[in-house]
Amino acid sequence: MPLTTAAHRMRPRDSPEIAMEEWLNVFVLHQNRVQHGASAKNCLQERHLPAFMDLVIWGHEHECIPEPQALQAPDNTGESEKAYVIQPGSSVATALSEGEAKRKHIILLEMMQNQWRTIKLPLHTVRPFVWDTIQLSAAQPPIDPEDSAAITAHLERKVHSMIQQAMRDSPATQAAAATQAAGAAPVSQQQQQQQQQQQ
């Protein structure tokens, strides 16, 4: 049964103190945003969400999409308000999928009356994860598909390259490089423990 008929949506009524338009409408849900299987029933389609929402915070999906996006095809096109959605994603990589390889963030939501803004804060201690596709037919120089040794060597080079990329792109590595560029020596974990003990 569609959400439009299965759920009753209520808005605060106008009052002498606060007009209906002065409320900030935030909808938090934990559900599939995209179809993950053959059945379209295993996800909530954005067009079923009410257009009067100012912000939808979409949980459950692993990919981090911290920038607010316009809510697609709201079912109530008569509303003049614009609805936005943010998808914080998981804080760690929990599946071998392309979306998990993107930068992880937490999102700070600031609200004042009916105004809001988000601030994305990158996580620096996430285990690096790199996703790529290898197409042997496009390898340069060309590889004989019957030459297992050449295929193995090509894949090993690719894996080593991805490891180097993960090390370069790691937030922890970038933070250490920024510290060194600023002229301060990076503090090791052992040094941090010693400093805490002295305090």
PDB file of C-alpha atoms in Angstrom:
ATOM      1  CA  MET A   1       0.000   0.000   0.000  1.00  0.00           C
ATOM      2  CA  PRO A   2       1.489   3.404  -0.936  1.00  0.00           C
ATOM      3  CA  LEU A   3       2.629   5.705   1.834  1.00  0.00           C
ATOM      4  CA  THR A   4       0.225   8.334   0.557  1.00  0.00           C
ATOM      5  CA  THR A   5      -2.768   6.202   1.616  1.00  0.00           C
ATOM      6  CA  ALA A   6      -1.258   4.129   4.433  1.00  0.00           C
ATOM      7  CA  ALA A   7       0.059   7.049   6.480  1.00  0.00           C
ATOM      8  CA  HIS A   8      -1.680  10.148   7.802  1.00  0.00           C
ATOM      9  CA  ARG A   9       0.522  13.225   7.717  1.00  0.00           C
ATOM     10  CA  MET A  10      -0.252  16.037  10.097  1.00  0.00           C
ATOM     11  CA  ARG A  11       1.104  19.577  10.232  1.00  0.00           C
ATOM     12  CA  PRO A  12       0.927  21.993  13.141  1.00  0.00           C
ATOM     13  CA  ARG A  13      -2.053  24.296  12.832  1.00  0.00           C
ATOM     14  CA  ASP A  14      -1.837  28.038  12.664  1.00  0.00           C
ATOM     15  CA  SER A  15      -1.919  29.660  16.071  1.00  0.00           C
ATOM     16  CA  PRO A  16      -1.704  33.255  17.335  1.00  0.00           C
ATOM     17  CA  GLU A  17       1.821  32.509  18.570  1.00  0.00           C
ATOM     18  CA  ILE A  18       3.250  30.533  15.628  1.00  0.00           C
ATOM     19  CA  ALA A  19       2.038  30.390  12.045  1.00  0.00           C
ATOM     20  CA  MET A  20       2.142  27.042  10.258  1.00  0.00           C
ATOM     21  CA  GLU A  21       4.795  28.324   7.843  1.00  0.00           C
ATOM     22  CA  GLU A  22       7.140  29.171  10.740  1.00  0.00           C
ATOM     23  CA  TRP A  23       7.571  25.522  11.753  1.00  0.00           C
ATOM     24  CA  LEU A  24      10.619  23.582  10.579  1.00  0.00           C
ATOM     25  CA  ASN A  25       9.444  20.198   9.275  1.00  0.00           C
ATOM     26  CA  VAL A  26      12.113  17.476   9.591  1.00  0.00           C
ATOM     27  CA  PHE A  27      11.445  13.853   8.691  1.00  0.00           C
ATOM     28  CA  VAL A  28      13.920  11.194   9.867  1.00  0.00           C
ATOM     29  CA  LEU A  29      13.567   7.723   8.426  1.00  0.00           C
ATOM     30  CA  HIS A  30      15.543   4.480   8.301  1.00  0.00           C
ATOM     31  CA  GLN A  31      14.694   2.658   5.077  1.00  0.00           C
ATOM     32  CA  ASN A  32      16.082   1.696   1.683  1.00  0.00           C
ATOM     33  CA  ARG A  33      16.288   4.747  -0.564  1.00  0.00           C
ATOM     34  CA  VAL A  34      17.176   2.836  -3.724  1.00  0.00           C
ATOM     35  CA  GLN A  35      15.920  -0.474  -4.992  1.00  0.00           C
ATOM     36  CA  HIS A  36      18.323  -3.233  -3.890  1.00  0.00           C
ATOM     37  CA  GLY A  37      16.507  -6.204  -5.405  1.00  0.00           C
ATOM     38  CA  ALA A  38      14.054  -7.294  -8.044  1.00  0.00           C
ATOM     39  CA  SER A  39      11.051  -6.020  -6.107  1.00  0.00           C
ATOM     40  CA  ALA A  40      10.255  -2.306  -6.034  1.00  0.00           C
ATOM     41  CA  LYS A  41       8.551  -2.836  -2.672  1.00  0.00           C
ATOM     42  CA  ASN A  42      11.832  -3.059  -0.779  1.00  0.00           C
ATOM     43  CA  CYS A  43      12.456   0.690  -0.919  1.00  0.00           C
ATOM     44  CA  LEU A  44      10.607   3.890  -0.114  1.00  0.00           C
ATOM     45  CA  GLN A  45      10.245   6.056  -3.196  1.00  0.00           C
ATOM     46  CA  GLU A  46      10.910   9.744  -2.695  1.00  0.00           C
ATOM     47  CA  ARG A  47       7.770  10.742  -4.600  1.00  0.00           C
ATOM     48  CA  HIS A  48       5.685   9.379  -1.729  1.00  0.00           C
ATOM     49  CA  LEU A  49       7.189  11.809   0.783  1.00  0.00           C
ATOM     50  CA  PRO A  50       5.217  14.971   1.577  1.00  0.00           C
ATOM     51  CA  ALA A  51       6.412  18.118  -0.153  1.00  0.00           C
ATOM     52  CA  PHE A  52       5.849  20.310   2.916  1.00  0.00           C
ATOM     53  CA  MET A  53       8.891  18.718   4.590  1.00  0.00           C
ATOM     54  CA  ASP A  54      11.824  21.096   4.770  1.00  0.00           C
ATOM     55  CA  LEU A  55      14.412  18.398   5.366  1.00  0.00           C
ATOM     56  CA  VAL A  56      14.484  14.620   5.130  1.00  0.00           C
ATOM     57  CA  ILE A  57      17.317  12.808   6.938  1.00  0.00           C
ATOM     58  CA  TRP A  58      17.619   9.434   5.245  1.00  0.00           C
ATOM     59  CA  GLY A  59      19.185   6.653   7.291  1.00  0.00           C
ATOM     60  CA  HIS A  60      19.938   2.997   6.486  1.00  0.00           C
ATOM     61  CA  GLU A  61      21.766   3.622   3.200  1.00  0.00           C
ATOM     62  CA  HIS A  62      25.541   3.173   3.546  1.00  0.00           C
ATOM     63  CA  GLU A  63      26.748   5.728   1.010  1.00  0.00           C
ATOM     64  CA  CYS A  64      27.485   9.144   2.507  1.00  0.00           C
ATOM     65  CA  ILE A  65      25.805  11.984   0.570  1.00  0.00           C
ATOM     66  CA  PRO A  66      26.324  14.946   2.922  1.00  0.00           C
ATOM     67  CA  GLU A  67      25.245  17.746   0.595  1.00  0.00           C
ATOM     68  CA  PRO A  68      21.503  18.570   0.705  1.00  0.00           C
ATOM     69  CA  GLN A  69      19.723  17.461  -2.455  1.00  0.00           C
ATOM     70  CA  ALA A  70      16.309  18.536  -3.708  1.00  0.00           C
ATOM     71  CA  LEU A  71      13.742  15.865  -2.907  1.00  0.00           C
ATOM     72  CA  GLN A  72      12.722  14.234  -6.181  1.00  0.00           C
ATOM     73  CA  ALA A  73       9.158  14.335  -7.469  1.00  0.00           C
ATOM     74  CA  PRO A  74       7.196  15.141  -4.311  1.00  0.00           C
ATOM     75  CA  ASP A  75       3.646  13.837  -4.473  1.00  0.00           C
ATOM     76  CA  ASN A  76       2.044  17.157  -3.519  1.00  0.00           C
ATOM     77  CA  THR A  77       3.031  19.477  -6.344  1.00  0.00           C
ATOM     78  CA  GLY A  78       0.705  22.190  -5.078  1.00  0.00           C
ATOM     79  CA  GLU A  79       3.083  23.033  -2.220  1.00  0.00           C
ATOM     80  CA  SER A  80       5.443  25.946  -2.775  1.00  0.00           C
ATOM     81  CA  GLU A  81       8.031  24.807  -0.225  1.00  0.00           C
ATOM     82  CA  LYS A  82      11.183  23.081  -1.392  1.00  0.00           C
ATOM     83  CA  ALA A  83      12.094  19.822   0.290  1.00  0.00           C
ATOM     84  CA  TYR A  84      15.686  18.648   0.707  1.00  0.00           C
ATOM     85  CA  VAL A  85      17.237  15.343   1.680  1.00  0.00           C
ATOM     86  CA  ILE A  86      20.589  14.447   3.234  1.00  0.00           C
ATOM     87  CA  GLN A  87      21.982  10.946   3.567  1.00  0.00           C
ATOM     88  CA  PRO A  88      24.624  10.681   6.314  1.00  0.00           C
ATOM     89  CA  GLY A  89      25.521   7.080   5.428  1.00  0.00           C
ATOM     90  CA  SER A  90      27.415   4.651   7.615  1.00  0.00           C
ATOM     91  CA  SER A  91      30.427   5.785   9.624  1.00  0.00           C
ATOM     92  CA  VAL A  92      32.462   2.721   8.593  1.00  0.00           C
ATOM     93  CA  ALA A  93      32.616   0.582   5.460  1.00  0.00           C
ATOM     94  CA  THR A  94      30.288  -2.348   6.055  1.00  0.00           C
ATOM     95  CA  ALA A  95      29.962  -3.786   2.527  1.00  0.00           C
ATOM     96  CA  LEU A  96      32.064  -4.245  -0.594  1.00  0.00           C
ATOM     97  CA  SER A  97      30.275  -1.697  -2.756  1.00  0.00           C
ATOM     98  CA  GLU A  98      31.265   1.397  -4.705  1.00  0.00           C
ATOM     99  CA  GLY A  99      29.330   3.754  -2.444  1.00  0.00           C
ATOM    100  CA  GLU A 100      31.350   2.616   0.573  1.00  0.00           C
ATOM    101  CA  ALA A 101      34.559   3.877  -1.056  1.00  0.00           C
ATOM    102  CA  LYS A 102      33.414   7.509  -0.838  1.00  0.00           C
ATOM    103  CA  ARG A 103      34.558   9.828   1.943  1.00  0.00           C
ATOM    104  CA  LYS A 104      32.699   9.319   5.231  1.00  0.00           C
ATOM    105  CA  HIS A 105      31.272  12.271   7.190  1.00  0.00           C
ATOM    106  CA  ILE A 106      29.112  13.081  10.123  1.00  0.00           C
ATOM    107  CA  ILE A 107      26.665  15.914   9.598  1.00  0.00           C
ATOM    108  CA  LEU A 108      25.980  18.698  12.054  1.00  0.00           C
ATOM    109  CA  LEU A 109      22.481  20.121  11.694  1.00  0.00           C
ATOM    110  CA  GLU A 110      21.911  23.660  12.929  1.00  0.00           C
ATOM    111  CA  MET A 111      18.355  24.991  13.226  1.00  0.00           C
ATOM    112  CA  MET A 112      16.943  28.372  14.127  1.00  0.00           C
ATOM    113  CA  GLN A 113      13.209  28.899  13.850  1.00  0.00           C
ATOM    114  CA  ASN A 114      12.323  27.637  10.359  1.00  0.00           C
ATOM    115  CA  GLN A 115      15.849  28.027   8.976  1.00  0.00           C
ATOM    116  CA  TRP A 116      18.455  25.274   8.890  1.00  0.00           C
ATOM    117  CA  ARG A 117      21.871  24.452   7.572  1.00  0.00           C
ATOM    118  CA  THR A 118      24.157  21.438   7.601  1.00  0.00           C
ATOM    119  CA  ILE A 119      27.885  21.286   8.213  1.00  0.00           C
ATOM    120  CA  LYS A 120      29.708  18.178   7.036  1.00  0.00           C
ATOM    121  CA  LEU A 121      32.575  17.010   9.219  1.00  0.00           C
ATOM    122  CA  PRO A 122      34.889  14.456   7.586  1.00  0.00           C
ATOM    123  CA  LEU A 123      35.806  11.414   9.641  1.00  0.00           C
ATOM    124  CA  HIS A 124      39.568  10.896   9.988  1.00  0.00           C
ATOM    125  CA  THR A 125      39.730   7.378  11.429  1.00  0.00           C
ATOM    126  CA  VAL A 126      37.815   5.412   8.814  1.00  0.00           C
ATOM    127  CA  ARG A 127      39.571   2.345   7.452  1.00  0.00           C
ATOM    128  CA  PRO A 128      40.626   3.158   3.849  1.00  0.00           C
ATOM    129  CA  PHE A 129      38.572   1.458   1.162  1.00  0.00           C
ATOM    130  CA  VAL A 130      39.207   1.694  -2.592  1.00  0.00           C
ATOM    131  CA  TRP A 131      36.843   0.498  -5.317  1.00  0.00           C
ATOM    132  CA  ASP A 132      37.819   0.005  -8.919  1.00  0.00           C
ATOM    133  CA  THR A 133      36.894  -2.076 -11.970  1.00  0.00           C
ATOM    134  CA  ILE A 134      39.503  -4.017 -13.917  1.00  0.00           C
ATOM    135  CA  GLN A 135      38.829  -4.787 -17.582  1.00  0.00           C
ATOM    136  CA  LEU A 136      41.491  -7.136 -18.918  1.00  0.00           C
ATOM    137  CA  SER A 137      40.451  -6.528 -22.534  1.00  0.00           C
ATOM    138  CA  ALA A 138      41.367  -2.831 -22.124  1.00  0.00           C
ATOM    139  CA  ALA A 139      44.751  -3.468 -20.459  1.00  0.00           C
ATOM    140  CA  GLN A 140      47.798  -1.712 -21.909  1.00  0.00           C
ATOM    141  CA  PRO A 141      49.899  -3.374 -23.134  1.00  0.00           C
ATOM    142  CA  PRO A 142      47.372  -5.995 -24.259  1.00  0.00           C
ATOM    143  CA  ILE A 143      47.213  -9.212 -22.255  1.00  0.00           C
ATOM    144  CA  ASP A 144      46.752 -12.654 -23.722  1.00  0.00           C
ATOM    145  CA  PRO A 145      43.607 -14.056 -22.017  1.00  0.00           C
ATOM    146  CA  GLU A 146      45.265 -17.497 -22.051  1.00  0.00           C
ATOM    147  CA  ASP A 147      48.394 -16.263 -20.242  1.00  0.00           C
ATOM    148  CA  SER A 148      47.568 -16.775 -16.561  1.00  0.00           C
ATOM    149  CA  ALA A 149      50.986 -15.515 -15.422  1.00  0.00           C
ATOM    150  CA  ALA A 150      50.519 -12.209 -17.280  1.00  0.00           C
ATOM    151  CA  ILE A 151      47.005 -11.832 -15.843  1.00  0.00           C
ATOM    152  CA  THR A 152      48.265 -12.495 -12.314  1.00  0.00           C
ATOM    153  CA  ALA A 153      51.098  -9.967 -12.723  1.00  0.00           C
ATOM    154  CA  HIS A 154      48.676  -7.342 -14.055  1.00  0.00           C
ATOM    155  CA  LEU A 155      46.271  -7.882 -11.153  1.00  0.00           C
ATOM    156  CA  GLU A 156      49.109  -7.721  -8.613  1.00  0.00           C
ATOM    157  CA  ARG A 157      50.282  -4.394 -10.054  1.00  0.00           C
ATOM    158  CA  LYS A 158      46.735  -3.089  -9.897  1.00  0.00           C
ATOM    159  CA  VAL A 159      46.254  -4.197  -6.275  1.00  0.00           C
ATOM    160  CA  HIS A 160      49.553  -2.604  -5.209  1.00  0.00           C
ATOM    161  CA  SER A 161      48.545   0.610  -6.993  1.00  0.00           C
ATOM    162  CA  MET A 162      45.204   0.610  -5.144  1.00  0.00           C
ATOM    163  CA  ILE A 163      46.976   0.071  -1.817  1.00  0.00           C
ATOM    164  CA  GLN A 164      49.172   3.099  -2.522  1.00  0.00           C
ATOM    165  CA  GLN A 165      46.081   5.103  -3.464  1.00  0.00           C
ATOM    166  CA  ALA A 166      44.355   4.092  -0.215  1.00  0.00           C
ATOM    167  CA  MET A 167      47.383   5.191   1.787  1.00  0.00           C
ATOM    168  CA  ARG A 168      47.554   8.541  -0.043  1.00  0.00           C
ATOM    169  CA  ASP A 169      43.821   9.204   0.240  1.00  0.00           C
ATOM    170  CA  SER A 170      43.509   8.118   3.867  1.00  0.00           C
ATOM    171  CA  PRO A 171      42.222  10.993   6.046  1.00  0.00           C
ATOM    172  CA  ALA A 172      44.759  10.029   8.713  1.00  0.00           C
ATOM    173  CA  THR A 173      47.615  10.294   6.171  1.00  0.00           C
ATOM    174  CA  GLN A 174      46.322  13.649   4.923  1.00  0.00           C
ATOM    175  CA  ALA A 175      46.024  14.961   8.490  1.00  0.00           C
ATOM    176  CA  ALA A 176      49.609  13.894   9.237  1.00  0.00           C
ATOM    177  CA  ALA A 177      50.820  15.579   6.042  1.00  0.00           C
ATOM    178  CA  ALA A 178      48.973  18.777   6.955  1.00  0.00           C
ATOM    179  CA  THR A 179      50.582  18.720  10.410  1.00  0.00           C
ATOM    180  CA  GLN A 180      54.044  18.328   8.900  1.00  0.00           C
ATOM    181  CA  ALA A 181      53.357  21.090   6.371  1.00  0.00           C
ATOM    182  CA  ALA A 182      52.404  23.386   9.251  1.00  0.00           C
ATOM    183  CA  GLY A 183      55.825  22.803  10.787  1.00  0.00           C
ATOM    184  CA  ALA A 184      54.760  20.640  13.723  1.00  0.00           C
ATOM    185  CA  ALA A 185      56.058  17.118  14.189  1.00  0.00           C
ATOM    186  CA  PRO A 186      53.323  14.477  14.173  1.00  0.00           C
ATOM    187  CA  VAL A 187      52.584  13.029  17.594  1.00  0.00           C
ATOM    188  CA  SER A 188      52.698   9.245  17.815  1.00  0.00           C
ATOM    189  CA  GLN A 189      50.206   7.224  19.835  1.00  0.00           C
ATOM    190  CA  GLN A 190      52.917   6.432  22.383  1.00  0.00           C
ATOM    191  CA  GLN A 191      53.743  10.117  22.758  1.00  0.00           C
ATOM    192  CA  GLN A 192      50.064  10.911  23.248  1.00  0.00           C
ATOM    193  CA  GLN A 193      49.839   8.328  26.041  1.00  0.00           C
ATOM    194  CA  GLN A 194      52.938   9.751  27.718  1.00  0.00           C
ATOM    195  CA  GLN A 195      51.496  13.270  27.548  1.00  0.00           C
ATOM    196  CA  GLN A 196      48.229  12.069  29.089  1.00  0.00           C
ATOM    197  CA  GLN A 197      50.097  10.329  31.912  1.00  0.00           C
ATOM    198  CA  GLN A 198      52.077  13.472  32.670  1.00  0.00           C
ATOM    199  CA  GLN A 199      48.853  15.478  32.904  1.00  0.00           C
TER     200      GLN A 199
END
